[in-house]
Short mmCIF file of C-alpha atoms and ligand atoms in Angstrom, two decimals:
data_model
loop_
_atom_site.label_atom_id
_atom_site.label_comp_id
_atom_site.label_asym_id
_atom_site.label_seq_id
_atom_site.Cartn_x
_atom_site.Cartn_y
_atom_site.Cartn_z
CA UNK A 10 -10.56 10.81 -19.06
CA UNK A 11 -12.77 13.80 -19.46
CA UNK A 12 -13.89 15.21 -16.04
CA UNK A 13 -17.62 15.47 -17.41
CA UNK A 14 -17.49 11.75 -17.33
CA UNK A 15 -15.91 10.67 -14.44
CA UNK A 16 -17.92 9.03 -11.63
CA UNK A 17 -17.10 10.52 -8.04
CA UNK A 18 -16.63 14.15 -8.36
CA UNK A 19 -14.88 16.43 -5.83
CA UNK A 20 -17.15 17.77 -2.95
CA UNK A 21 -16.65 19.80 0.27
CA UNK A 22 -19.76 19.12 1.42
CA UNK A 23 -19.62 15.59 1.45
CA UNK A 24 -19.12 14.21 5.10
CA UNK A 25 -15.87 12.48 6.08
CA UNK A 26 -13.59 11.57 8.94
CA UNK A 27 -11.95 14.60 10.62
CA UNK A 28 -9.70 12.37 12.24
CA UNK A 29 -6.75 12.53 9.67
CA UNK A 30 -5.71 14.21 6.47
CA UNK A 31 -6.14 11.19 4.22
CA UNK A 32 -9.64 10.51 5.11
CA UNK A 33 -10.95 14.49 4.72
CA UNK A 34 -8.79 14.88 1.65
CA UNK A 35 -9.20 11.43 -0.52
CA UNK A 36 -12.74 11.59 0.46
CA UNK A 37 -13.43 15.49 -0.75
CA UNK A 38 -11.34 14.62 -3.70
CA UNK A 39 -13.60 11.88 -4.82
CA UNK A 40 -11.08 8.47 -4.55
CA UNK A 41 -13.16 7.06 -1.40
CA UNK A 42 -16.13 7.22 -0.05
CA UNK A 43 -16.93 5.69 2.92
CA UNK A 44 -19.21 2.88 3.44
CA UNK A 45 -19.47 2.36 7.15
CA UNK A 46 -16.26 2.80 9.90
CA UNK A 47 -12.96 1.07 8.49
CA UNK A 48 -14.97 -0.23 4.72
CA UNK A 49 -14.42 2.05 1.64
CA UNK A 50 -15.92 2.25 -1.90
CA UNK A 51 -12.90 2.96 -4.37
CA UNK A 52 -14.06 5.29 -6.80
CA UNK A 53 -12.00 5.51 -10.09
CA UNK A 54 -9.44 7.97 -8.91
CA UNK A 55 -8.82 6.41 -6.04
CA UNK A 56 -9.21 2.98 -7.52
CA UNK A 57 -5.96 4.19 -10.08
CA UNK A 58 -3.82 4.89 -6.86
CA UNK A 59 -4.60 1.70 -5.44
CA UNK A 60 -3.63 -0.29 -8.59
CA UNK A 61 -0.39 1.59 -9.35
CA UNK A 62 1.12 1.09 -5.25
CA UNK A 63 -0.35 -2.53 -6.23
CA UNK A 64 1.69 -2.72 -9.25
CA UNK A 65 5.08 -0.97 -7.85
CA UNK A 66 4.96 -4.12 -4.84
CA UNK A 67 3.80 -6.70 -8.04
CA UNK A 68 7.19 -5.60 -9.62
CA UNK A 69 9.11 -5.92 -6.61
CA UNK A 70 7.78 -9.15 -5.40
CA UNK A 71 7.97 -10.63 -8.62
CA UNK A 72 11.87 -10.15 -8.58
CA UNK A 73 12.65 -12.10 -5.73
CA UNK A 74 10.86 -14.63 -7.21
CA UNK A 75 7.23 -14.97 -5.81
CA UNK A 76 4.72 -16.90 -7.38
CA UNK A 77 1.32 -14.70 -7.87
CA UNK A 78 -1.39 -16.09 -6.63
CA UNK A 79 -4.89 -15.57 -5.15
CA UNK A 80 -6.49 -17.18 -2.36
CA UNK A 81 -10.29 -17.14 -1.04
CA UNK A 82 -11.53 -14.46 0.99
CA UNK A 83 -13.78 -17.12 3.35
CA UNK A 84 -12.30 -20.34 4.76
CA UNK A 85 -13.37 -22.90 7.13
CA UNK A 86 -13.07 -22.14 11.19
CA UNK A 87 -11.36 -25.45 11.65
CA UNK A 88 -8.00 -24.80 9.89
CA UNK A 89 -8.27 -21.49 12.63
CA UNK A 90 -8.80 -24.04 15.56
CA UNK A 91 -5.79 -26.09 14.52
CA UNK A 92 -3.51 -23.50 14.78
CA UNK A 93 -5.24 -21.93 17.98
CA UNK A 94 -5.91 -18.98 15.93
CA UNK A 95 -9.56 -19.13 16.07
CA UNK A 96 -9.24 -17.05 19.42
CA UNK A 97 -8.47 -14.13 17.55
CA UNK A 98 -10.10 -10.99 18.87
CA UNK A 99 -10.12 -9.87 15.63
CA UNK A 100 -11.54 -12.47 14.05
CA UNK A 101 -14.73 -12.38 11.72
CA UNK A 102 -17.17 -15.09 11.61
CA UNK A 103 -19.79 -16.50 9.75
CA UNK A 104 -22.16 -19.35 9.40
CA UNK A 105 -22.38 -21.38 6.17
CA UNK A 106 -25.11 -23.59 4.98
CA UNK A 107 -25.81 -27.10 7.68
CA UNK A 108 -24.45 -24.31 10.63
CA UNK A 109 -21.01 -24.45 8.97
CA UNK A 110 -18.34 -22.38 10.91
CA UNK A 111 -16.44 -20.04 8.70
CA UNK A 112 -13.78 -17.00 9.38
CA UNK A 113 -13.19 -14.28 6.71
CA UNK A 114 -9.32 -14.42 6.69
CA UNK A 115 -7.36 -11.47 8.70
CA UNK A 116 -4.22 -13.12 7.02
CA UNK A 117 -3.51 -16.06 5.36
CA UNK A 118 -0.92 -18.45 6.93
CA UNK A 119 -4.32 -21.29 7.39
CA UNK A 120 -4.49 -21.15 3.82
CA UNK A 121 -1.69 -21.12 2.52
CA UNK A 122 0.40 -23.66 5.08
CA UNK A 123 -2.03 -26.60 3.62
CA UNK A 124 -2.11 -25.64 0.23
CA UNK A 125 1.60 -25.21 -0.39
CA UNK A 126 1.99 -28.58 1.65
CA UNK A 127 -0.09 -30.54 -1.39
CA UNK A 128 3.05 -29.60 -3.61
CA UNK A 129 5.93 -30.11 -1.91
CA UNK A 130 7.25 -33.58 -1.45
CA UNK A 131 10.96 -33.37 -1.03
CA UNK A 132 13.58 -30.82 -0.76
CA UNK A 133 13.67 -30.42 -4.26
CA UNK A 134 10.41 -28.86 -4.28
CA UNK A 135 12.09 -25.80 -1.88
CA UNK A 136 12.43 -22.94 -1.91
CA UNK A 137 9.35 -21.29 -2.68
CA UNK A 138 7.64 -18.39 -2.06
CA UNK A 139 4.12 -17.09 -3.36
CA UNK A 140 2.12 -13.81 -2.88
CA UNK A 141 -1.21 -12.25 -3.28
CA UNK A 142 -2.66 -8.73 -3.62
CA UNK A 143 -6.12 -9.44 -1.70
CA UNK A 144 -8.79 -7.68 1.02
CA UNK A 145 -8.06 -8.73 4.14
CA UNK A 146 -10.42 -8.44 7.28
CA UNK A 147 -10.13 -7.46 10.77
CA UNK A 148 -12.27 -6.57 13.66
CA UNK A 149 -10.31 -4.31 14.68
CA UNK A 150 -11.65 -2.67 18.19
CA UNK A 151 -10.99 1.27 16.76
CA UNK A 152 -10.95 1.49 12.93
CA UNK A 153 -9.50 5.21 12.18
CA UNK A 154 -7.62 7.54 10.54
CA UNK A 155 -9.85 6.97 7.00
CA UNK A 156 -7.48 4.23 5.25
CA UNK A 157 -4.92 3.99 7.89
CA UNK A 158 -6.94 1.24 9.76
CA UNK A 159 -9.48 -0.66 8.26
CA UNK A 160 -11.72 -3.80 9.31
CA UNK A 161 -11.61 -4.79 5.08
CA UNK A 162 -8.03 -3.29 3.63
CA UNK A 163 -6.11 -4.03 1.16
CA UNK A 164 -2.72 -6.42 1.60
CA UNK A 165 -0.34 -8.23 -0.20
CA UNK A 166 0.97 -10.69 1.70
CA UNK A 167 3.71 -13.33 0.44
CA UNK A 168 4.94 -16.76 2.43
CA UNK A 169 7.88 -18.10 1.58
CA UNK A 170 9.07 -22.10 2.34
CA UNK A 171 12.26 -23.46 3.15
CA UNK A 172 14.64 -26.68 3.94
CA UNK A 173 16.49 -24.48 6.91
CA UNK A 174 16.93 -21.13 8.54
CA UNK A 175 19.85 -20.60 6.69
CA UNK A 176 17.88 -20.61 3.69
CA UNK A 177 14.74 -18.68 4.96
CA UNK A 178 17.36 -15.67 6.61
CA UNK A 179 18.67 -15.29 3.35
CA UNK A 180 15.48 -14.71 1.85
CA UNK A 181 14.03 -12.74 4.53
CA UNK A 182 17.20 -10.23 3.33
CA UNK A 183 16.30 -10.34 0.02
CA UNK A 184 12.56 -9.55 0.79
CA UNK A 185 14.10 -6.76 2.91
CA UNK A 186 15.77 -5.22 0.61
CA UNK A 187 13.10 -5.25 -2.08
CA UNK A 188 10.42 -3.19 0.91
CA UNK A 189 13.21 -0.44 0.64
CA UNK A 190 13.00 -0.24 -3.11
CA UNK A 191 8.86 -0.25 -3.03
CA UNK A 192 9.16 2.72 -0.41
CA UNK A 193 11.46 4.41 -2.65
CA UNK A 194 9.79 4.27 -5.39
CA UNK A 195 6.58 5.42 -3.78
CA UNK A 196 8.70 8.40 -2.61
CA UNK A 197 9.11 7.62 1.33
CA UNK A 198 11.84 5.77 1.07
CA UNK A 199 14.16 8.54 3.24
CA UNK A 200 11.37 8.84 5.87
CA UNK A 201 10.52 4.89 6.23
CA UNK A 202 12.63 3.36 8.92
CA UNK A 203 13.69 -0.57 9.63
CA UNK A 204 11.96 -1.16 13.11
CA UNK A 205 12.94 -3.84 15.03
CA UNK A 206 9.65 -5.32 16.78
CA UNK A 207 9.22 -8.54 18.90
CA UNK A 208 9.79 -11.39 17.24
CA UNK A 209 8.58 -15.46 17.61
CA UNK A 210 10.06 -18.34 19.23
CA UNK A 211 12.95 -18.59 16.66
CA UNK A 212 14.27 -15.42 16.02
CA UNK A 213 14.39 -12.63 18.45
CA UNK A 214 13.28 -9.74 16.18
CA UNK A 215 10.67 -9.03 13.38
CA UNK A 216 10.84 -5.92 11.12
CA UNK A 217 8.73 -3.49 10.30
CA UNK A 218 9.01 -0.90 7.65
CA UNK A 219 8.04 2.37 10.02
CA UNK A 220 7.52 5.55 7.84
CA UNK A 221 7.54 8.95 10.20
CA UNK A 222 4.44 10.50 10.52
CA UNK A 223 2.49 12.61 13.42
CA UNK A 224 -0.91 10.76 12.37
CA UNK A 225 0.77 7.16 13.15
CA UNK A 226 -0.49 5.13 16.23
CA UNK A 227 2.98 3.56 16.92
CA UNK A 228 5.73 4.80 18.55
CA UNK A 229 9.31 4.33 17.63
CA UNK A 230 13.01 4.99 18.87
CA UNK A 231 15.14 6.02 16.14
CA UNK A 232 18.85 6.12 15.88
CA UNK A 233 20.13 8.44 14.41
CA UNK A 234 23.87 6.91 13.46
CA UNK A 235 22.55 3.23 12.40
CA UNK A 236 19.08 4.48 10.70
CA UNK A 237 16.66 1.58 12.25
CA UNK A 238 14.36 2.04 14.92
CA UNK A 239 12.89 0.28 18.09
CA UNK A 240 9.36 -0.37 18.47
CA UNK A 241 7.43 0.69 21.73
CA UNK A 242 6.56 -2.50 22.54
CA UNK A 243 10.08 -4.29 22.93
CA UNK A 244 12.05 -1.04 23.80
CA UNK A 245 12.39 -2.14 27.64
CA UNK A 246 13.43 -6.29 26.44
CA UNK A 247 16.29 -3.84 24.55
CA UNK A 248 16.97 -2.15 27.89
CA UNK A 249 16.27 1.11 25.80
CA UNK A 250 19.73 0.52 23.34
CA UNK A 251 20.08 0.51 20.10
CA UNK A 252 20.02 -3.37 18.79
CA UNK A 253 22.78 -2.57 16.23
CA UNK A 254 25.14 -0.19 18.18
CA UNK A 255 24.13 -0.25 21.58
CA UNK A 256 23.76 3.48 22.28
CA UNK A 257 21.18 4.92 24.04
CA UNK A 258 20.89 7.89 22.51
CA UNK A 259 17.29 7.51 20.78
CA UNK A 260 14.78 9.67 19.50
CA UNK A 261 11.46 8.86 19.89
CA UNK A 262 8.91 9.45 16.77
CA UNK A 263 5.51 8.94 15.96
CA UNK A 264 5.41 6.24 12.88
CA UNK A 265 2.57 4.77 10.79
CA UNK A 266 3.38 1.04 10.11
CA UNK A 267 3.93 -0.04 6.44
CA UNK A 268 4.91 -3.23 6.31
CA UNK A 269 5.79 -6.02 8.51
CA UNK A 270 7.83 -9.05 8.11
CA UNK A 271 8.44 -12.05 10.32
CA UNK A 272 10.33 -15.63 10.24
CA UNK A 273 7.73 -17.74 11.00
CA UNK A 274 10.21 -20.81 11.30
CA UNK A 275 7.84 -23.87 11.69
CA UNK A 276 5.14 -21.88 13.80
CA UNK A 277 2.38 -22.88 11.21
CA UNK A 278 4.01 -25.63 9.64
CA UNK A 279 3.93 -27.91 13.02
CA UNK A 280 0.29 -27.73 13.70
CA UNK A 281 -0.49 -28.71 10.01
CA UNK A 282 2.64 -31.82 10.02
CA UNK A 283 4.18 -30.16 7.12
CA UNK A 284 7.02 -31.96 6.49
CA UNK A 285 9.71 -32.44 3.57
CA UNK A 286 11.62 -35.48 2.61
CA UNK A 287 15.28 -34.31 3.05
CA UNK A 288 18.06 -35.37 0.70
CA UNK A 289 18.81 -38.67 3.22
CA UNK A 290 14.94 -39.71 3.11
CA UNK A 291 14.63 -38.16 6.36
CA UNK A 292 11.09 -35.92 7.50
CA UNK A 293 12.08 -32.49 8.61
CA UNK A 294 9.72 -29.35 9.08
CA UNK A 295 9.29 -26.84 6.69
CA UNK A 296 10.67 -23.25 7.76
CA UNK A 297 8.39 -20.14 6.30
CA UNK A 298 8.41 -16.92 6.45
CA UNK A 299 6.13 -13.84 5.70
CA UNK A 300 6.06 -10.69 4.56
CA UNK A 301 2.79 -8.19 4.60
CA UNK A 302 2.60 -4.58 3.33
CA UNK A 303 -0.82 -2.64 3.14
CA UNK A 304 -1.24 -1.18 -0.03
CA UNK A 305 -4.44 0.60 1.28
CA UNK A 306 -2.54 2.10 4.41
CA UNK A 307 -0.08 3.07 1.83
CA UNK A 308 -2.31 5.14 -0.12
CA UNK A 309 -3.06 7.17 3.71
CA UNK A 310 0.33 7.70 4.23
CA UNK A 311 1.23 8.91 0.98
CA UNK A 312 -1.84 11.28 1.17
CA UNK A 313 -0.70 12.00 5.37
CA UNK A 314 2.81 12.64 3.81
CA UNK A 315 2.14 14.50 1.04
CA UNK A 316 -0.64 17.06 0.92
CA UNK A 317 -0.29 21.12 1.50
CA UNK A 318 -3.97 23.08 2.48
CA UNK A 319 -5.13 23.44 -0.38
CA UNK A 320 -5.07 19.07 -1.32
CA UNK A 321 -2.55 16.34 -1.92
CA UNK A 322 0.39 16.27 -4.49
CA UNK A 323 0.60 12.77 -5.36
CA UNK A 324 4.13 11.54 -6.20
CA UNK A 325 4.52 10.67 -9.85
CA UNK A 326 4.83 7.11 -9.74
CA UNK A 327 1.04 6.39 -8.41
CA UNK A 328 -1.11 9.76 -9.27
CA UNK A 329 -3.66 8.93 -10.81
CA UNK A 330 -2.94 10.91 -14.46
CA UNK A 331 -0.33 12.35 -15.15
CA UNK A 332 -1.80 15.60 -16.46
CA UNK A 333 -4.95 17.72 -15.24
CA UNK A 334 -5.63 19.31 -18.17
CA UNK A 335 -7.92 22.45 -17.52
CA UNK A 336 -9.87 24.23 -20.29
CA UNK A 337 -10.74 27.82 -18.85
CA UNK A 338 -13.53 30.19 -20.63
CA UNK A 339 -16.79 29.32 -22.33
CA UNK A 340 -14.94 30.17 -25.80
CA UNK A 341 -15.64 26.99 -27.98
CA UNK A 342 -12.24 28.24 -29.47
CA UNK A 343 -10.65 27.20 -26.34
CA UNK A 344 -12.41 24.09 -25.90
CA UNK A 345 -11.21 23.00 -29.42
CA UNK A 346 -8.26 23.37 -28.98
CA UNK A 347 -7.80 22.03 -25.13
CA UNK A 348 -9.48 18.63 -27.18
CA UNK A 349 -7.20 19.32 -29.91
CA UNK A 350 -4.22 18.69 -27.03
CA UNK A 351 -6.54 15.98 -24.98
CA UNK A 352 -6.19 14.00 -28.24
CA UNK A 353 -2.29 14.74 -28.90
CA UNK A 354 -0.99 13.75 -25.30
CA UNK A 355 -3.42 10.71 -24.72
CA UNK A 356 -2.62 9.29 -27.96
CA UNK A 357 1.27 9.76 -26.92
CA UNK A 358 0.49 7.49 -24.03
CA UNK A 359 0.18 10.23 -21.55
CA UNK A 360 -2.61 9.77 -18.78
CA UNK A 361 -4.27 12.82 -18.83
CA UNK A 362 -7.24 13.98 -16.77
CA UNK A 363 -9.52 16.72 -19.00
CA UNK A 364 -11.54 19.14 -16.89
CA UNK A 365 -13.92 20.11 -19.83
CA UNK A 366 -16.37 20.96 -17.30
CA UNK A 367 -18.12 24.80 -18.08
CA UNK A 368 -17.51 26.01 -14.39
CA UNK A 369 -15.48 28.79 -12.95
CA UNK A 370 -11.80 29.01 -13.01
CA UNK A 371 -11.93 29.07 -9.68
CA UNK A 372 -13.26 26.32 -9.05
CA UNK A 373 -11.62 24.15 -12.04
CA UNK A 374 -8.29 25.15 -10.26
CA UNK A 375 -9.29 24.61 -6.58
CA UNK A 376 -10.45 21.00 -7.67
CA UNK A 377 -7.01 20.46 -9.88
CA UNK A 378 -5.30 21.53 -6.11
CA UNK A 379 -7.15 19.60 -4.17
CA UNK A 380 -7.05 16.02 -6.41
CA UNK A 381 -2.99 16.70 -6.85
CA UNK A 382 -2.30 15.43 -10.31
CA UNK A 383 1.78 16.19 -10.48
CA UNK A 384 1.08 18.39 -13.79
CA UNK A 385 -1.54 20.92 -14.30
CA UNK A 386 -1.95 22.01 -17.93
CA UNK A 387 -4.35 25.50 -18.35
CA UNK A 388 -5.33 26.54 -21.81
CA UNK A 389 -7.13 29.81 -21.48
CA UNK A 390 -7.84 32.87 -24.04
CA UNK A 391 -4.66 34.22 -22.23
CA UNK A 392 -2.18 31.31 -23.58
CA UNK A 393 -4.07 30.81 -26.71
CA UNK A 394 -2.96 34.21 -27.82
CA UNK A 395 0.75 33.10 -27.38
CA UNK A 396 -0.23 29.78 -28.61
CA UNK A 397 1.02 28.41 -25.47
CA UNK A 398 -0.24 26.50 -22.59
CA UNK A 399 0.38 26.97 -19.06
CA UNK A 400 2.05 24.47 -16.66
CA UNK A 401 2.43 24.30 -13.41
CA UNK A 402 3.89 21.59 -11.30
CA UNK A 403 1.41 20.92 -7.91
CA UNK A 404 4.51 20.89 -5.77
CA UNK A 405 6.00 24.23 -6.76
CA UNK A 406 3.91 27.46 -6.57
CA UNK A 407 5.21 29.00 -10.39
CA UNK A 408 3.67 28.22 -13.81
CA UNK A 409 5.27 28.82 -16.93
CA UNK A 410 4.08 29.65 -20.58
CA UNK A 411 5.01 26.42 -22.64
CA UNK A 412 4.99 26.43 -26.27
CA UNK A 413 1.63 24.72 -28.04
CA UNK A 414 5.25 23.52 -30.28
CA UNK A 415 7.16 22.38 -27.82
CA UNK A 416 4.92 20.99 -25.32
CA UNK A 417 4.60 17.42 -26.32
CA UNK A 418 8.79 16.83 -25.96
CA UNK A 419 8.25 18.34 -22.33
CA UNK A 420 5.55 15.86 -21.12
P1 ATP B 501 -0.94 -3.17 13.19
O1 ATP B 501 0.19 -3.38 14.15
O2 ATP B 501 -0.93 -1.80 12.56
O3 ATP B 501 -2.27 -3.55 13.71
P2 ATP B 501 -0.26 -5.70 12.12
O4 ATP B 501 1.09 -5.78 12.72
O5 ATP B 501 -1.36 -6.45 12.69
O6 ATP B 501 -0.69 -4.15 11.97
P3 ATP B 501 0.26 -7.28 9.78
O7 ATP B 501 -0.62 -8.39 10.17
O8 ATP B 501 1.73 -7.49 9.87
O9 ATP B 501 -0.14 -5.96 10.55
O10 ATP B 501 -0.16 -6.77 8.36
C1 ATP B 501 0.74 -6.43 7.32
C2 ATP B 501 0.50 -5.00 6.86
O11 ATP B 501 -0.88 -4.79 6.54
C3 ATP B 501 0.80 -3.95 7.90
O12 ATP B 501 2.16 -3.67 7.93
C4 ATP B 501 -0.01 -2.78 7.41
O13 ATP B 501 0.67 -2.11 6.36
C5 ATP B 501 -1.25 -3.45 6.84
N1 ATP B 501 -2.36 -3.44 7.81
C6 ATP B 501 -2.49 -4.19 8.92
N2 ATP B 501 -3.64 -3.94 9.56
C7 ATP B 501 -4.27 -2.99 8.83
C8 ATP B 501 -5.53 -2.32 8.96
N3 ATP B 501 -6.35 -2.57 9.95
N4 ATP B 501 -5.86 -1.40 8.00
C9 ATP B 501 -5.03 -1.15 6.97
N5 ATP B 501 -3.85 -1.75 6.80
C10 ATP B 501 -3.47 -2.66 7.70
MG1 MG B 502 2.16 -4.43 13.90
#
């Protein structure tokens, strides 16, 4: 992509939250822009993060099995009245044609509870579990902290159906497990904590996925020995003690929540009747669970986590190129050959980001600091006379002189 073309430049003038890193830095750095409290515009930058933390849950969810799917945004109010959920503070509504009551979902256990009950029959037809990668909305009384808390966000949310609870606790591990491999691989996996929160009627515990962070609204109780934490809200139910070891010994952190997950045992299957036929003709409930995780809040956190004063250092697995390439001097020499490497690395499959813009090195290398692209390329009068290039990585403060040769086995 050649920075001349790209729509949603970088600005410092352009107004933004002051509440939080990510909002002041995505914003400046041209991913979002905001259109009113808690709703963003993606622009294409930011639009590339969102897909690729999209993409790294995809993966994940996809190996434990889960059926991709996508379900509507609007839905009728009277699947929300069924399950008493149309009390909701946070609720959205709307009126349809003829006065029609509808909700724009928050989450989507009204859909999804009836729809998966129109294919399952018996207890052949179980296990199952399906996902989606959809904008969710909430009213929420204080949207803040730019992406951190929306009223529209971004979620993937997956339900999963079962004959028992032995059935749905061995998924719920599985799901477990696969949360700590998306957190690794977005980089946070050593600072994103297992947080025991309050639970349903049927299990005395759900988890969230905590990752440490000043910015974060919730407050945790870590131990240090069994690596989980205690949410706020249940510490005094757990008389202030460790649930796995007992000791009281914690430390209490400021967290931003990542993900959540919960047995829902028959909690929304009852008020809809869904039933199975069980292997002795018998009608027994269906047993669900579900798992959510906010790629939007995501993209905050990584920004929260990973940012220095001068602008955010994106870990490799979701920046949005791989390689700011920056063209210094108004020597068509130079721009030649910066093209001449443009064409080289993108046709190797490398995505590379091309600031062919004539402006000042200073500000061509302010902007590649403050976007964070995890390799900055500079090809200047300087390395042209070595026939080199520079690189610099954003996270460490050297560059290097690379080689015009031997730069392409490098990237
Ligand atoms: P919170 O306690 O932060 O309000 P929640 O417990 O209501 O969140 P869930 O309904 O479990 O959240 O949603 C699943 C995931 O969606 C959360 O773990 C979080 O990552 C994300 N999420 C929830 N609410 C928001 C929001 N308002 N803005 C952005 N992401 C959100
Ligand atoms: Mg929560």
């Amino acid at each position: 992509m050649r920075y001349s073309n790209l729509f949603g430049k970088t600005s410092k003038s352009i107004q933004a939250d002051a509440d939080s890193a990510n909002a002041k830095l995505l914003t400046q750095a041209g991913f979002v822009n905001k259109q009113m409290a808690g709703v963003y515009n993606y622009l294409p930058l930011g639009l590339r993060v969102l897909t690729k933390i999209q993409n790294i849950i995809r993966a994940e969810m996809n190996a434990v099995g889960g059926n991709e799917i996508l379900m509507p945004t609007m839905t009728q109010e009277s699947s929300y009245v069924q399950t008493g959920r149309d009390k909701m503070d946070v609720l959205f509504h709307l009126k349809g044609r003829d006065d029609s009551e509808l909700v724009l979902n928050p989450t989507h256990e009204e859909v999804v509870t009836p729809l998966a009950q129109k294919y399952t029959f018996s207890y052949r037809d179980l296990p199952v579990s399906v996902y989606q990668i959809q904008n969710k909305f909430r009213n929420e009384p204080r949207a803040k902290s730019g992406l951190l808390r929306g009223r529209e966000f971004n979620m993937k949310d997956m339900y999963s159906f079962h004959v028992s609870h032995e059935d749905l606790d061995n998924y719920y591990e599985q799901v477990k497990q696969a949360y700590f491999k998306i957190y690794t691989k977005l980089g946070i996996g050593d600072i994103t904590v297992l947080t025991y929160a309050s639970g349903g009627v049927f299990s005395k515990y759900s988890h969230e996925f905590q990752t440490f962070a000043e910015v974060g609204e919730d407050t945790i109780y870590f131990c240090g020995k069994c690596k989980v934490a205690v949410n706020k809200e249940i510490i005094d139910d757990q008389k202030g003690a460790c649930p796995e070891c007992g000791t009281s010994e914690l430390e209490e952190r400021q967290a931003i929540e990542v993900g959540n997950i919960f047995k829902l045992a028959d909690k929304f299957s009852k008020p809809f009747d869904f039933e199975y036929a069980d292997s002795n003709g018998k009608n027994q409930l269906v047993q669900m669970g579900c798992y959510g995780i906010g790629p939007s809040r995501l993209m905050g956190t990584l920004v929260e986590i990973f940012h220095d004063e001068k602008g955010i250092i994106w870990p490799k697995e979701v920046a949005p190129y791989a390689v700011h390439l920056v063209s210094l001097g108004a020597d068509e020499n130079i721009k030649t050959e910066a093209e001449k490497l443009y064409n080289q690395l993108v046709e190797k499959g490398v995505e590379v980001l091309w600031d062919d813009r004539d402006a000042s090195a200073g500000a061509k290398l302010a902007d590649a600091d403050l976007i964070g692209i995890p390799t900055r390329l500079v090809v200047s009068k300087k390395t042209l006379a070595e026939e080199s290039v520079e690189l610099k990585e954003r996270n460490k403060s050297e560059a290097e002189m690379v080689k015009m040769s031997e730069l392409l086995s490098r990237i």
